[in-house]
PDB file of N, CA and C in Angstrom:
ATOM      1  N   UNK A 744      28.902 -45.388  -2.226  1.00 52.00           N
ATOM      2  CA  UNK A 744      29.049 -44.113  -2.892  1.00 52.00           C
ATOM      3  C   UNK A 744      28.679 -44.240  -4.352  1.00 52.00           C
ATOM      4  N   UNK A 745      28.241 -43.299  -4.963  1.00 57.00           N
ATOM      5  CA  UNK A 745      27.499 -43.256  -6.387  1.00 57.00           C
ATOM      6  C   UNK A 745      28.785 -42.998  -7.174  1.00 57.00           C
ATOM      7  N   UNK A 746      28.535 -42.833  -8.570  1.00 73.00           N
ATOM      8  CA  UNK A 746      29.182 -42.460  -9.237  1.00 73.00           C
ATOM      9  C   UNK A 746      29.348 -40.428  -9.193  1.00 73.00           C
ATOM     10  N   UNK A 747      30.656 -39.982  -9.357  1.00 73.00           N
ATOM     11  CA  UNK A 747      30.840 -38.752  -9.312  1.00 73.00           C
ATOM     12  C   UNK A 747      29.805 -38.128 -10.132  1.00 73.00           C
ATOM     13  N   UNK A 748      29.838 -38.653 -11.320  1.00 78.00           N
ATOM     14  CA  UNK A 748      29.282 -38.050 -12.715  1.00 78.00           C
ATOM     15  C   UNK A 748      27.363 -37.951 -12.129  1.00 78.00           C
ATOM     16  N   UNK A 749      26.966 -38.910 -11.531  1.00 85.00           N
ATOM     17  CA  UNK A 749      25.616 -38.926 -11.448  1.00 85.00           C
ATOM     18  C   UNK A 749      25.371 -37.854 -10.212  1.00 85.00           C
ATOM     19  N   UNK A 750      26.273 -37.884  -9.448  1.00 86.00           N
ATOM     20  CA  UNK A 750      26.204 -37.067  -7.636  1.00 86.00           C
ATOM     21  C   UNK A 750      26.198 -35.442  -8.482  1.00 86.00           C
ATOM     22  N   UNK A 751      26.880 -35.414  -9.221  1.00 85.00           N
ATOM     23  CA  UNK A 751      26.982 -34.009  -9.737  1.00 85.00           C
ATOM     24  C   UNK A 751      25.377 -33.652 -10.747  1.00 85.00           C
ATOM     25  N   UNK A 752      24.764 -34.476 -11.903  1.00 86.00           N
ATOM     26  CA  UNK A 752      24.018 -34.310 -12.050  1.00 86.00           C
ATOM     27  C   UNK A 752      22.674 -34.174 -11.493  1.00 86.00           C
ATOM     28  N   UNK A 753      22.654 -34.947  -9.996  1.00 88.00           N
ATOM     29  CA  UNK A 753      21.553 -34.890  -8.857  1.00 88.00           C
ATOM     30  C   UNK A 753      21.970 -33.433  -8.548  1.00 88.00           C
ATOM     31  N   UNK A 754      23.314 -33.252  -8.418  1.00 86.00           N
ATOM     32  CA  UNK A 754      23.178 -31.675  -7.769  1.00 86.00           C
ATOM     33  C   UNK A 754      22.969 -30.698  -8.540  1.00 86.00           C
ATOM     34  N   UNK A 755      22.785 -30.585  -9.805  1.00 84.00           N
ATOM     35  CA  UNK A 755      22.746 -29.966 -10.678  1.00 84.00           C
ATOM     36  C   UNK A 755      20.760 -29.671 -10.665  1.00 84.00           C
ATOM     37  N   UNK A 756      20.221 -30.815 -10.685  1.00 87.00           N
ATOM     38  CA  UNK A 756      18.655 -31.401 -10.866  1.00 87.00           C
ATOM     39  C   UNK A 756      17.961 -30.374  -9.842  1.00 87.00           C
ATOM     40  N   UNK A 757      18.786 -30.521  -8.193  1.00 89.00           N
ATOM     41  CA  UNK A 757      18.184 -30.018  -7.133  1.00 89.00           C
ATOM     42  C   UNK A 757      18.350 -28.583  -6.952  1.00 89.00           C
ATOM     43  N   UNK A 758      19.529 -28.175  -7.416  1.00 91.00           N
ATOM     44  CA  UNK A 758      19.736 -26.356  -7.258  1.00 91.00           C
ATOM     45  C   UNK A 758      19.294 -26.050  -8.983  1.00 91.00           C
ATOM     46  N   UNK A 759      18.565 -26.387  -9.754  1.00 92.00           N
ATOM     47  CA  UNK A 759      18.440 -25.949 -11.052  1.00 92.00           C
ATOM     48  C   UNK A 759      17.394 -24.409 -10.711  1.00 92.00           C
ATOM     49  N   UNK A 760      16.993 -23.784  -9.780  1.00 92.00           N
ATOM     50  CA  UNK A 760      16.404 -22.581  -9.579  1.00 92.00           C
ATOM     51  C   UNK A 760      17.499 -22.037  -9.540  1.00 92.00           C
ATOM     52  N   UNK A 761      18.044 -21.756  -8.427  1.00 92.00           N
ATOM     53  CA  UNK A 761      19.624 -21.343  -8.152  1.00 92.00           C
ATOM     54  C   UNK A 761      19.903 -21.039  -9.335  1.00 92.00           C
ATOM     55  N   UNK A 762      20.342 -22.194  -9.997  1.00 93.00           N
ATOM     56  CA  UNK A 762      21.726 -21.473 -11.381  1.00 93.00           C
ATOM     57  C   UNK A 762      20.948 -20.780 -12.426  1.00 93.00           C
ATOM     58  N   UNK A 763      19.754 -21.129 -12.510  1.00 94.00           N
ATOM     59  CA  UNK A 763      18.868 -20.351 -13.566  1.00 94.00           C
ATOM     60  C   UNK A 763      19.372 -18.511 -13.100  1.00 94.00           C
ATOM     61  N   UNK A 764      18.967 -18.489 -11.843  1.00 94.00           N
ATOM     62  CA  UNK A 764      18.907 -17.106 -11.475  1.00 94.00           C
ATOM     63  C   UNK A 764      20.498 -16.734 -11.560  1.00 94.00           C
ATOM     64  N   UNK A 765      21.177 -17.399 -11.132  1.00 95.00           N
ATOM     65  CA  UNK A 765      22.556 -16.705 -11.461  1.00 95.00           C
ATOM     66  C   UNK A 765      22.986 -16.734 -12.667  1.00 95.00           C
ATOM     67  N   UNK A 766      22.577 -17.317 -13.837  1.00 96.00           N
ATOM     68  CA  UNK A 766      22.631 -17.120 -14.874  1.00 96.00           C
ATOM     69  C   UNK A 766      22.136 -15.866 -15.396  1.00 96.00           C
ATOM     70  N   UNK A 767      20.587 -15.949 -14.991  1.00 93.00           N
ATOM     71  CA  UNK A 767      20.365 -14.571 -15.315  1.00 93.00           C
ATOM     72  C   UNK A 767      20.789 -13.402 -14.588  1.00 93.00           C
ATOM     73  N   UNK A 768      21.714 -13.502 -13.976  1.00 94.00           N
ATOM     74  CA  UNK A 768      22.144 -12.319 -13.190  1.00 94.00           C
ATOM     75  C   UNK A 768      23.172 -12.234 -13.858  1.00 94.00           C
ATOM     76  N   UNK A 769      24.188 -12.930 -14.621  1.00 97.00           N
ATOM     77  CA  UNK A 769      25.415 -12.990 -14.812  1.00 97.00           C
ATOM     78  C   UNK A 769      25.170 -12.552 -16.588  1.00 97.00           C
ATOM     79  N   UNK A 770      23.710 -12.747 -16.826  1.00 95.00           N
ATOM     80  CA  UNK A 770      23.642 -12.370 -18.367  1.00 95.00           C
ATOM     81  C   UNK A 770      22.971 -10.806 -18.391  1.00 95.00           C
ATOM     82  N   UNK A 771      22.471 -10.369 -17.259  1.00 89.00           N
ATOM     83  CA  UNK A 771      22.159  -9.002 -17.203  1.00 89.00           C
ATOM     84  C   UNK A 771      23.290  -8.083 -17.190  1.00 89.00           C
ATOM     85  N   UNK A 772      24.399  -8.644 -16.261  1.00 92.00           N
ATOM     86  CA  UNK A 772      25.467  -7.864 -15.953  1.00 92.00           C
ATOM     87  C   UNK A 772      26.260  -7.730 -17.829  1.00 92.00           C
ATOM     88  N   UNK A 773      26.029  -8.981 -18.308  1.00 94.00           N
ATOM     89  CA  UNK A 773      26.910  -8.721 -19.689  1.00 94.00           C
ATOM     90  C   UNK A 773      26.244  -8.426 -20.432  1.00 94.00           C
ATOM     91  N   UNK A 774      24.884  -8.133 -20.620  1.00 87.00           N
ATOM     92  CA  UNK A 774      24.409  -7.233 -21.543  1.00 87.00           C
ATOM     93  C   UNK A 774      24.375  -5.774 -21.252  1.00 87.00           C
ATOM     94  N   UNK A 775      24.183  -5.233 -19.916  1.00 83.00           N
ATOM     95  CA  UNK A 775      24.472  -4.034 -19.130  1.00 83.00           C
ATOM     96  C   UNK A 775      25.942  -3.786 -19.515  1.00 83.00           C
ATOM     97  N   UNK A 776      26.839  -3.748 -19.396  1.00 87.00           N
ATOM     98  CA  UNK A 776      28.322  -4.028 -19.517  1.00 87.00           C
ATOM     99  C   UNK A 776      28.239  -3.639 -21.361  1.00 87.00           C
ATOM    100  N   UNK A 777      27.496  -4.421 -21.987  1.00 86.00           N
ATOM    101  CA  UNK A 777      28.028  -4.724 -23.442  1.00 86.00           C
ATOM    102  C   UNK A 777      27.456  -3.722 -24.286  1.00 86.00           C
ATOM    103  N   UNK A 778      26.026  -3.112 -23.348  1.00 80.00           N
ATOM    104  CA  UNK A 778      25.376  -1.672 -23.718  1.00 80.00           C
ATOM    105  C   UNK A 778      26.059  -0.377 -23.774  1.00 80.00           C
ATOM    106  N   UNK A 779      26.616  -0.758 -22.706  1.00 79.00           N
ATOM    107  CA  UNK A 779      26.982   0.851 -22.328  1.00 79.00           C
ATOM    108  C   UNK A 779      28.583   1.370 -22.838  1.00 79.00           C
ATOM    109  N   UNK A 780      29.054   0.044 -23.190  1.00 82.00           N
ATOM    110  CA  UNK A 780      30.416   0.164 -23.751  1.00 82.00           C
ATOM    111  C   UNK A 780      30.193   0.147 -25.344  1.00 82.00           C
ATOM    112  N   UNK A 781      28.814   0.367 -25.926  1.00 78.00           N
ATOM    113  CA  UNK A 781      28.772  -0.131 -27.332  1.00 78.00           C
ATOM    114  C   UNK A 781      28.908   1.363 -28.314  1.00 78.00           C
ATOM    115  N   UNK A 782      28.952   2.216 -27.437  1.00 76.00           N
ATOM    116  CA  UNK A 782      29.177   3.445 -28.407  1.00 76.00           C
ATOM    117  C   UNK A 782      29.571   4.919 -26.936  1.00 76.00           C
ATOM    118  N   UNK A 783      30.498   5.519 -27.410  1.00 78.00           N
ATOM    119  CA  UNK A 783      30.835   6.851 -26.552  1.00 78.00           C
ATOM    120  C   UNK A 783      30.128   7.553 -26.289  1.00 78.00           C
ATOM    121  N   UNK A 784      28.834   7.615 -27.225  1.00 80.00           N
ATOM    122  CA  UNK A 784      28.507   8.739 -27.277  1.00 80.00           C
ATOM    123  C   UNK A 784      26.877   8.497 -26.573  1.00 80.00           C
ATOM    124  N   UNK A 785      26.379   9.593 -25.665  1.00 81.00           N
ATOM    125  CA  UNK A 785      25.123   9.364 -24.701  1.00 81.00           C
ATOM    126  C   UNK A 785      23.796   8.733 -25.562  1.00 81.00           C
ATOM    127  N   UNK A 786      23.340   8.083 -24.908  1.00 78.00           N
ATOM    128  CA  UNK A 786      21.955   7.277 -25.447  1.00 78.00           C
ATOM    129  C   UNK A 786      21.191   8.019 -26.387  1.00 78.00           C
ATOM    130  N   UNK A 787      20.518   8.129 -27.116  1.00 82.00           N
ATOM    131  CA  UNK A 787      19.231   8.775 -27.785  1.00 82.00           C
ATOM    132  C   UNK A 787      18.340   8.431 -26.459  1.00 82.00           C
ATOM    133  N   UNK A 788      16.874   9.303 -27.172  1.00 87.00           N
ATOM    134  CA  UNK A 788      15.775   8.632 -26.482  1.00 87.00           C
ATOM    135  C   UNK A 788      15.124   7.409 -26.679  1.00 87.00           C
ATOM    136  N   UNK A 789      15.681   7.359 -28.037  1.00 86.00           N
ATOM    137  CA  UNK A 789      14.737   6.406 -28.325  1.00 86.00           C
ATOM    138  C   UNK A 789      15.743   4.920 -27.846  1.00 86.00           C
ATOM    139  N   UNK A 790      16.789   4.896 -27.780  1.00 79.00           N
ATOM    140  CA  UNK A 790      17.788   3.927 -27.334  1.00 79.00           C
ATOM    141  C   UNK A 790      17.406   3.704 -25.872  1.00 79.00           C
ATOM    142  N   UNK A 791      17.016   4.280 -25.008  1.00 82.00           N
ATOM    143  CA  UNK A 791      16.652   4.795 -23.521  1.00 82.00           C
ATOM    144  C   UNK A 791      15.232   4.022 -24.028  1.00 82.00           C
ATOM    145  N   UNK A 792      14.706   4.314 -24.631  1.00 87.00           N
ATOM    146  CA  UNK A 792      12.812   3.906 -24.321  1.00 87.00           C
ATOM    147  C   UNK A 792      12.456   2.383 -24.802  1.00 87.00           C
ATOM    148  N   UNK A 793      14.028   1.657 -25.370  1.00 82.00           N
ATOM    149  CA  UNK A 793      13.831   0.099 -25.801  1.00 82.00           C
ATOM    150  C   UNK A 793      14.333  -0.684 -24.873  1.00 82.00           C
ATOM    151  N   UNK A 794      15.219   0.118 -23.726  1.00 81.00           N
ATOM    152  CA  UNK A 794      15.746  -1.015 -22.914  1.00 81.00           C
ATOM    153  C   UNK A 794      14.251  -0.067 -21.399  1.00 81.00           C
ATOM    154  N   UNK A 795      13.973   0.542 -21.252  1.00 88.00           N
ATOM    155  CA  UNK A 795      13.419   0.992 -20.486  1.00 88.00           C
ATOM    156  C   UNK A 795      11.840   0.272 -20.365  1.00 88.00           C
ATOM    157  N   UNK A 796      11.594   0.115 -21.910  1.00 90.00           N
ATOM    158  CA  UNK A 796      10.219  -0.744 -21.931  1.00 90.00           C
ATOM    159  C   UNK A 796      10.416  -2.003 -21.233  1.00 90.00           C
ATOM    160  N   UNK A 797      11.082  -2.737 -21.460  1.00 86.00           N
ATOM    161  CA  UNK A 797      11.820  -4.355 -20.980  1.00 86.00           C
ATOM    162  C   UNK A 797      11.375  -3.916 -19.239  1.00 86.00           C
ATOM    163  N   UNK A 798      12.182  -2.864 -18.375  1.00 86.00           N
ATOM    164  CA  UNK A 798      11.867  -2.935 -17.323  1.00 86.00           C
ATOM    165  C   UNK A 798      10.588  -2.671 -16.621  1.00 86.00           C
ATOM    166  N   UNK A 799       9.764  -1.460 -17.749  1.00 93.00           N
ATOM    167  CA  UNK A 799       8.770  -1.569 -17.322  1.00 93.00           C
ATOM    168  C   UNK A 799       7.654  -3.148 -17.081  1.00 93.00           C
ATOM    169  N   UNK A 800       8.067  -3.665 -18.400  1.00 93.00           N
ATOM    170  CA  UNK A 800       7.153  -4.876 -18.579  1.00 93.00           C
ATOM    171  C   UNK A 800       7.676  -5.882 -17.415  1.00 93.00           C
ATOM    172  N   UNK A 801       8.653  -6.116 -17.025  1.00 89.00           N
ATOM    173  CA  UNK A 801       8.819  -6.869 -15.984  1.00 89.00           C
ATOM    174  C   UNK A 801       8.070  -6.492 -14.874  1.00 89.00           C
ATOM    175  N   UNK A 802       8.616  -5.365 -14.455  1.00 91.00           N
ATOM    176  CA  UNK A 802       8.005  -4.467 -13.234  1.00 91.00           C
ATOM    177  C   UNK A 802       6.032  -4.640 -13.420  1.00 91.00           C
ATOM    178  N   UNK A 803       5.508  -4.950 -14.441  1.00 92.00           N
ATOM    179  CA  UNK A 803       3.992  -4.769 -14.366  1.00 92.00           C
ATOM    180  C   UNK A 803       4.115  -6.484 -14.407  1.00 92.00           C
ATOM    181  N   UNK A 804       4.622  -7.518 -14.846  1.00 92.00           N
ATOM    182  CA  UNK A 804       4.835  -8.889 -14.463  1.00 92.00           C
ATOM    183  C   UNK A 804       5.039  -9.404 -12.816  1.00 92.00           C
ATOM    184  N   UNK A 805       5.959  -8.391 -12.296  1.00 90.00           N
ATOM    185  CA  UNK A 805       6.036  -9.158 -10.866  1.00 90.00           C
ATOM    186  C   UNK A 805       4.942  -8.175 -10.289  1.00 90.00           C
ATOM    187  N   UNK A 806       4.016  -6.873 -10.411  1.00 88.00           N
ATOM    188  CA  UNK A 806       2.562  -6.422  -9.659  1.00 88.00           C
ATOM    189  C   UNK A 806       1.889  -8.226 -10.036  1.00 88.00           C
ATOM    190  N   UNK A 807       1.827  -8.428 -11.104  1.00 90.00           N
ATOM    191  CA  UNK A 807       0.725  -8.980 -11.521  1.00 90.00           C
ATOM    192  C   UNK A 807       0.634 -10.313 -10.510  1.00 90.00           C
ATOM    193  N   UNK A 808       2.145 -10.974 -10.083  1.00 90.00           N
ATOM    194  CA  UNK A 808       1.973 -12.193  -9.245  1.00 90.00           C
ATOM    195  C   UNK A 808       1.809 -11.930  -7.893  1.00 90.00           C
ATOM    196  N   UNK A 809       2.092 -10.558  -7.133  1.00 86.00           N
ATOM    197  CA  UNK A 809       1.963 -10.400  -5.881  1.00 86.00           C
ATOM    198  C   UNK A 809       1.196 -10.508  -5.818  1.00 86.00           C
ATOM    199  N   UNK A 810      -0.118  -9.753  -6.115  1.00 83.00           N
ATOM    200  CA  UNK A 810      -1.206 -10.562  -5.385  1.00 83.00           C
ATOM    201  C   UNK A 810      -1.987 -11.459  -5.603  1.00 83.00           C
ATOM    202  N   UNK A 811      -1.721 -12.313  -5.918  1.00 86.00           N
ATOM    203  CA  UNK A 811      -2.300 -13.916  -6.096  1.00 86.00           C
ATOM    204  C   UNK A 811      -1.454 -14.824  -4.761  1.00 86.00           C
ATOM    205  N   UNK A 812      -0.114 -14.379  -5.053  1.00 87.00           N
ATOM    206  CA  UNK A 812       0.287 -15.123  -3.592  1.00 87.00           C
ATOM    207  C   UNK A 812       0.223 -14.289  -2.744  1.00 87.00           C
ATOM    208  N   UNK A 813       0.274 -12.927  -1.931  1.00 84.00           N
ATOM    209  CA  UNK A 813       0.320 -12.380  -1.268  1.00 84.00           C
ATOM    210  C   UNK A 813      -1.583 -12.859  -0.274  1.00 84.00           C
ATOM    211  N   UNK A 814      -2.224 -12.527  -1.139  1.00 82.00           N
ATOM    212  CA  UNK A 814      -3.899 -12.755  -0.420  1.00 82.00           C
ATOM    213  C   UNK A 814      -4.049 -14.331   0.129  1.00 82.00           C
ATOM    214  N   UNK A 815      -3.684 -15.028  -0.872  1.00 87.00           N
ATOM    215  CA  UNK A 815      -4.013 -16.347  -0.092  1.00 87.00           C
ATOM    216  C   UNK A 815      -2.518 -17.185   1.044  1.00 87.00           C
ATOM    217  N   UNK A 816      -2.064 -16.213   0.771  1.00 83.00           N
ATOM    218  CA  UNK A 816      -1.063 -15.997   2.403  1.00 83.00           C
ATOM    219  C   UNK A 816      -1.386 -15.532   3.509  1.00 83.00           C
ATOM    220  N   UNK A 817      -2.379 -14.832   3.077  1.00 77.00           N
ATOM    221  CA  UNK A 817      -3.127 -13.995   4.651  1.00 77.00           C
ATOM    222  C   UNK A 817      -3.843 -14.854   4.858  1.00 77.00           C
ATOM    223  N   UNK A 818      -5.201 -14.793   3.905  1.00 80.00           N
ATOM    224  CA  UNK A 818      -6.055 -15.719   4.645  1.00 80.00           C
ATOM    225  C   UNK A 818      -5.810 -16.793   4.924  1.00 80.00           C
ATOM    226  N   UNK A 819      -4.665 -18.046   4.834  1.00 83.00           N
ATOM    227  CA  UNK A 819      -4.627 -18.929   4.905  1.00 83.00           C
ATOM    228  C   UNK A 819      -3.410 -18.874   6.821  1.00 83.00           C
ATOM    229  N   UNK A 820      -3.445 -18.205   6.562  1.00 77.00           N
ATOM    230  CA  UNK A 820      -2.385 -17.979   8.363  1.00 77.00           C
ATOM    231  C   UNK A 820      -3.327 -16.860   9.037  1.00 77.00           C
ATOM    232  N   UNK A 821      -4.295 -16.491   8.811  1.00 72.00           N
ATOM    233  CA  UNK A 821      -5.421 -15.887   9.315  1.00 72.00           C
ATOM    234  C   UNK A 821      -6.058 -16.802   9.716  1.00 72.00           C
ATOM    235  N   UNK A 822      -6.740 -17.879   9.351  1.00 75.00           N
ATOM    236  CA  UNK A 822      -7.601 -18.466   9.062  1.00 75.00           C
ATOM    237  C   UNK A 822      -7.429 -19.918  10.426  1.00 75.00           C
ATOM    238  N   UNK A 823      -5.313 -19.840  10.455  1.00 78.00           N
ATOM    239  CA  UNK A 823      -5.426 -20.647  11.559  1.00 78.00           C
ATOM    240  C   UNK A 823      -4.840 -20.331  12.151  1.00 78.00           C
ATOM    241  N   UNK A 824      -5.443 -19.309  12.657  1.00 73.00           N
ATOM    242  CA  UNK A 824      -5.291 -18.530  14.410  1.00 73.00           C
ATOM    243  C   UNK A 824      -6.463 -18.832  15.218  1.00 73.00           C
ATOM    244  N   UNK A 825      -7.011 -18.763  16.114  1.00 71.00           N
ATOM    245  CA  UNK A 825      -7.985 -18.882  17.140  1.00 71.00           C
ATOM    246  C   UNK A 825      -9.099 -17.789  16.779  1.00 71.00           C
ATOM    247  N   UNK A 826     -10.109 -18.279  17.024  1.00 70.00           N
ATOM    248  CA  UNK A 826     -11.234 -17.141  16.889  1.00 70.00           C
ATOM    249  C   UNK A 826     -11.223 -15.370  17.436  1.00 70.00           C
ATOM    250  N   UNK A 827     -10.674 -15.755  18.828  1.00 70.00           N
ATOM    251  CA  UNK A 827     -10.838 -14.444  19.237  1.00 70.00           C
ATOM    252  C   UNK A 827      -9.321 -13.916  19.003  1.00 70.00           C
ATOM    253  N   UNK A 828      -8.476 -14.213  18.210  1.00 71.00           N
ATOM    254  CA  UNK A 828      -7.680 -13.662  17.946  1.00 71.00           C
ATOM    255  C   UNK A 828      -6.739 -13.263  16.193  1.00 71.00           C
ATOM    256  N   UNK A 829      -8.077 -13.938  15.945  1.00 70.00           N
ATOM    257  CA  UNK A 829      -7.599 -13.838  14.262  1.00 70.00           C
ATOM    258  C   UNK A 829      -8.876 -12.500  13.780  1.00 70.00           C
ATOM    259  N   UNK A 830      -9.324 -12.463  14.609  1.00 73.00           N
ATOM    260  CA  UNK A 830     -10.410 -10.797  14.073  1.00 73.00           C
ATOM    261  C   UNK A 830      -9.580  -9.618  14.257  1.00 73.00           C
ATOM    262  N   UNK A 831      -8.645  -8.945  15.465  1.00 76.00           N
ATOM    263  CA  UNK A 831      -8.012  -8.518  15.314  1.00 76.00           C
ATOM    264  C   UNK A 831      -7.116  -8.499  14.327  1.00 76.00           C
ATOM    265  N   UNK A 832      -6.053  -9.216  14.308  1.00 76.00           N
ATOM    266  CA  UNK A 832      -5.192  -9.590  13.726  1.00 76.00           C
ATOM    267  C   UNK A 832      -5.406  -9.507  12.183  1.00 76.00           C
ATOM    268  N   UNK A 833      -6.388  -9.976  11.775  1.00 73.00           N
ATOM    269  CA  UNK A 833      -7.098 -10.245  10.412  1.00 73.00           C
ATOM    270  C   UNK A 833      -7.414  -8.362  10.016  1.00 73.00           C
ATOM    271  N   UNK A 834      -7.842  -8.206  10.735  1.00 79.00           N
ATOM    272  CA  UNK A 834      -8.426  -6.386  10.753  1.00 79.00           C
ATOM    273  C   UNK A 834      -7.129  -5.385  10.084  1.00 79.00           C
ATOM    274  N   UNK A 835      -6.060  -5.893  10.728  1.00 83.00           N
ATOM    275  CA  UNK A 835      -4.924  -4.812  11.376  1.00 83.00           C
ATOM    276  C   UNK A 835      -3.876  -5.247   9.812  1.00 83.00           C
ATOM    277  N   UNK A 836      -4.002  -6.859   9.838  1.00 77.00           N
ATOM    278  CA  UNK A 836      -3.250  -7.061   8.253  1.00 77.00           C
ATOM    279  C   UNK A 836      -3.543  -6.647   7.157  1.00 77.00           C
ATOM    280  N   UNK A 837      -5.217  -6.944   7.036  1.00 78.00           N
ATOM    281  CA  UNK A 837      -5.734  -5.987   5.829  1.00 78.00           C
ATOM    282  C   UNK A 837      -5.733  -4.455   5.957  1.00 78.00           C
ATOM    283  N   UNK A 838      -5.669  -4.092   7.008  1.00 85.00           N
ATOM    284  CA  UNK A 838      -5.454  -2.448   6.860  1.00 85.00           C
ATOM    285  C   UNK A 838      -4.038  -1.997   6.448  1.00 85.00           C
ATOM    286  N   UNK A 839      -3.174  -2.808   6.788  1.00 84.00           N
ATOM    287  CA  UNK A 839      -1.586  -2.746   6.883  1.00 84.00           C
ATOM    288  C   UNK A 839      -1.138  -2.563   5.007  1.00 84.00           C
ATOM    289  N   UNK A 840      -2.127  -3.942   4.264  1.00 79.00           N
ATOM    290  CA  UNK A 840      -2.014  -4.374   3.313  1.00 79.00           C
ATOM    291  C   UNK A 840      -2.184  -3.130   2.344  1.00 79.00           C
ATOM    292  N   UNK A 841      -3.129  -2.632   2.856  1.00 82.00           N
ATOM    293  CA  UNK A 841      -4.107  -1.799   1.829  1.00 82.00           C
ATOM    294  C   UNK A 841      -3.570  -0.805   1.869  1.00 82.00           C
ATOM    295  N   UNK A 842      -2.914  -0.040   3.267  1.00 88.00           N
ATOM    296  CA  UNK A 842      -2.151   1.115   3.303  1.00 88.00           C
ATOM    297  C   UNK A 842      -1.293   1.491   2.485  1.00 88.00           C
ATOM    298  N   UNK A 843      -0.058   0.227   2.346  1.00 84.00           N
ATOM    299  CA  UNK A 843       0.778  -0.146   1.901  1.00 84.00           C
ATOM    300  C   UNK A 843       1.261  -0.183   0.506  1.00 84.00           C
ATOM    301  N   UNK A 844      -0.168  -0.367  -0.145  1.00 72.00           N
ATOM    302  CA  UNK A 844      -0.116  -1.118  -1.687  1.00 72.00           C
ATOM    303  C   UNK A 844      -1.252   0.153  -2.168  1.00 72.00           C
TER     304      UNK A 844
END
């Protein structure tokens, strides 16, 4: 058996995605929380259009990565299917895709 101190830092090393994200979940909730309790009185617009930009810019950040992984996900599980059955298939995903988006 290892030392406690090191078993905990390996586990720390291997879930470090994990706690990132619950961190940032746990720092959204307290800035959300720390906003809305920071004055009685209803938002301005312009108070509304500084936290609203933030979401937009994220929201045009995660368009921007879908499709880079999304396309070479198709073709690459397209690609190893069987001949006479990846033309269909291949047809029906990109139509699905395109509908979709």
């Amino acid at each position: 058996m290892g030392k406690p101190k090191s078993r905990l830092v390996q586990s720390l090393k291997e879930n470090v995605l994990t706690i990132a994200t619950l961190a940032g979940v746990l720092a959204g909730v307290a800035l959300g929380v720390g906003l809305k309790s920071s004055s009685d009185s209803p938002w301005s617009r312009r108070d509304a259009m500084y936290v609203s930009y933030i979401g937009k810019l994220f929201l045009n950040m995660l368009k921007c990565v879908i499709i880079p992984l999304i396309i070479p996900s198709l073709i690459s599980s397209i690609g190893s299917m069987d001949l006479s059955l990846s033309g269909k298939v291949g047809l029906r995903a990109v139509a699905y895709y395109m509908a979709t988006t």
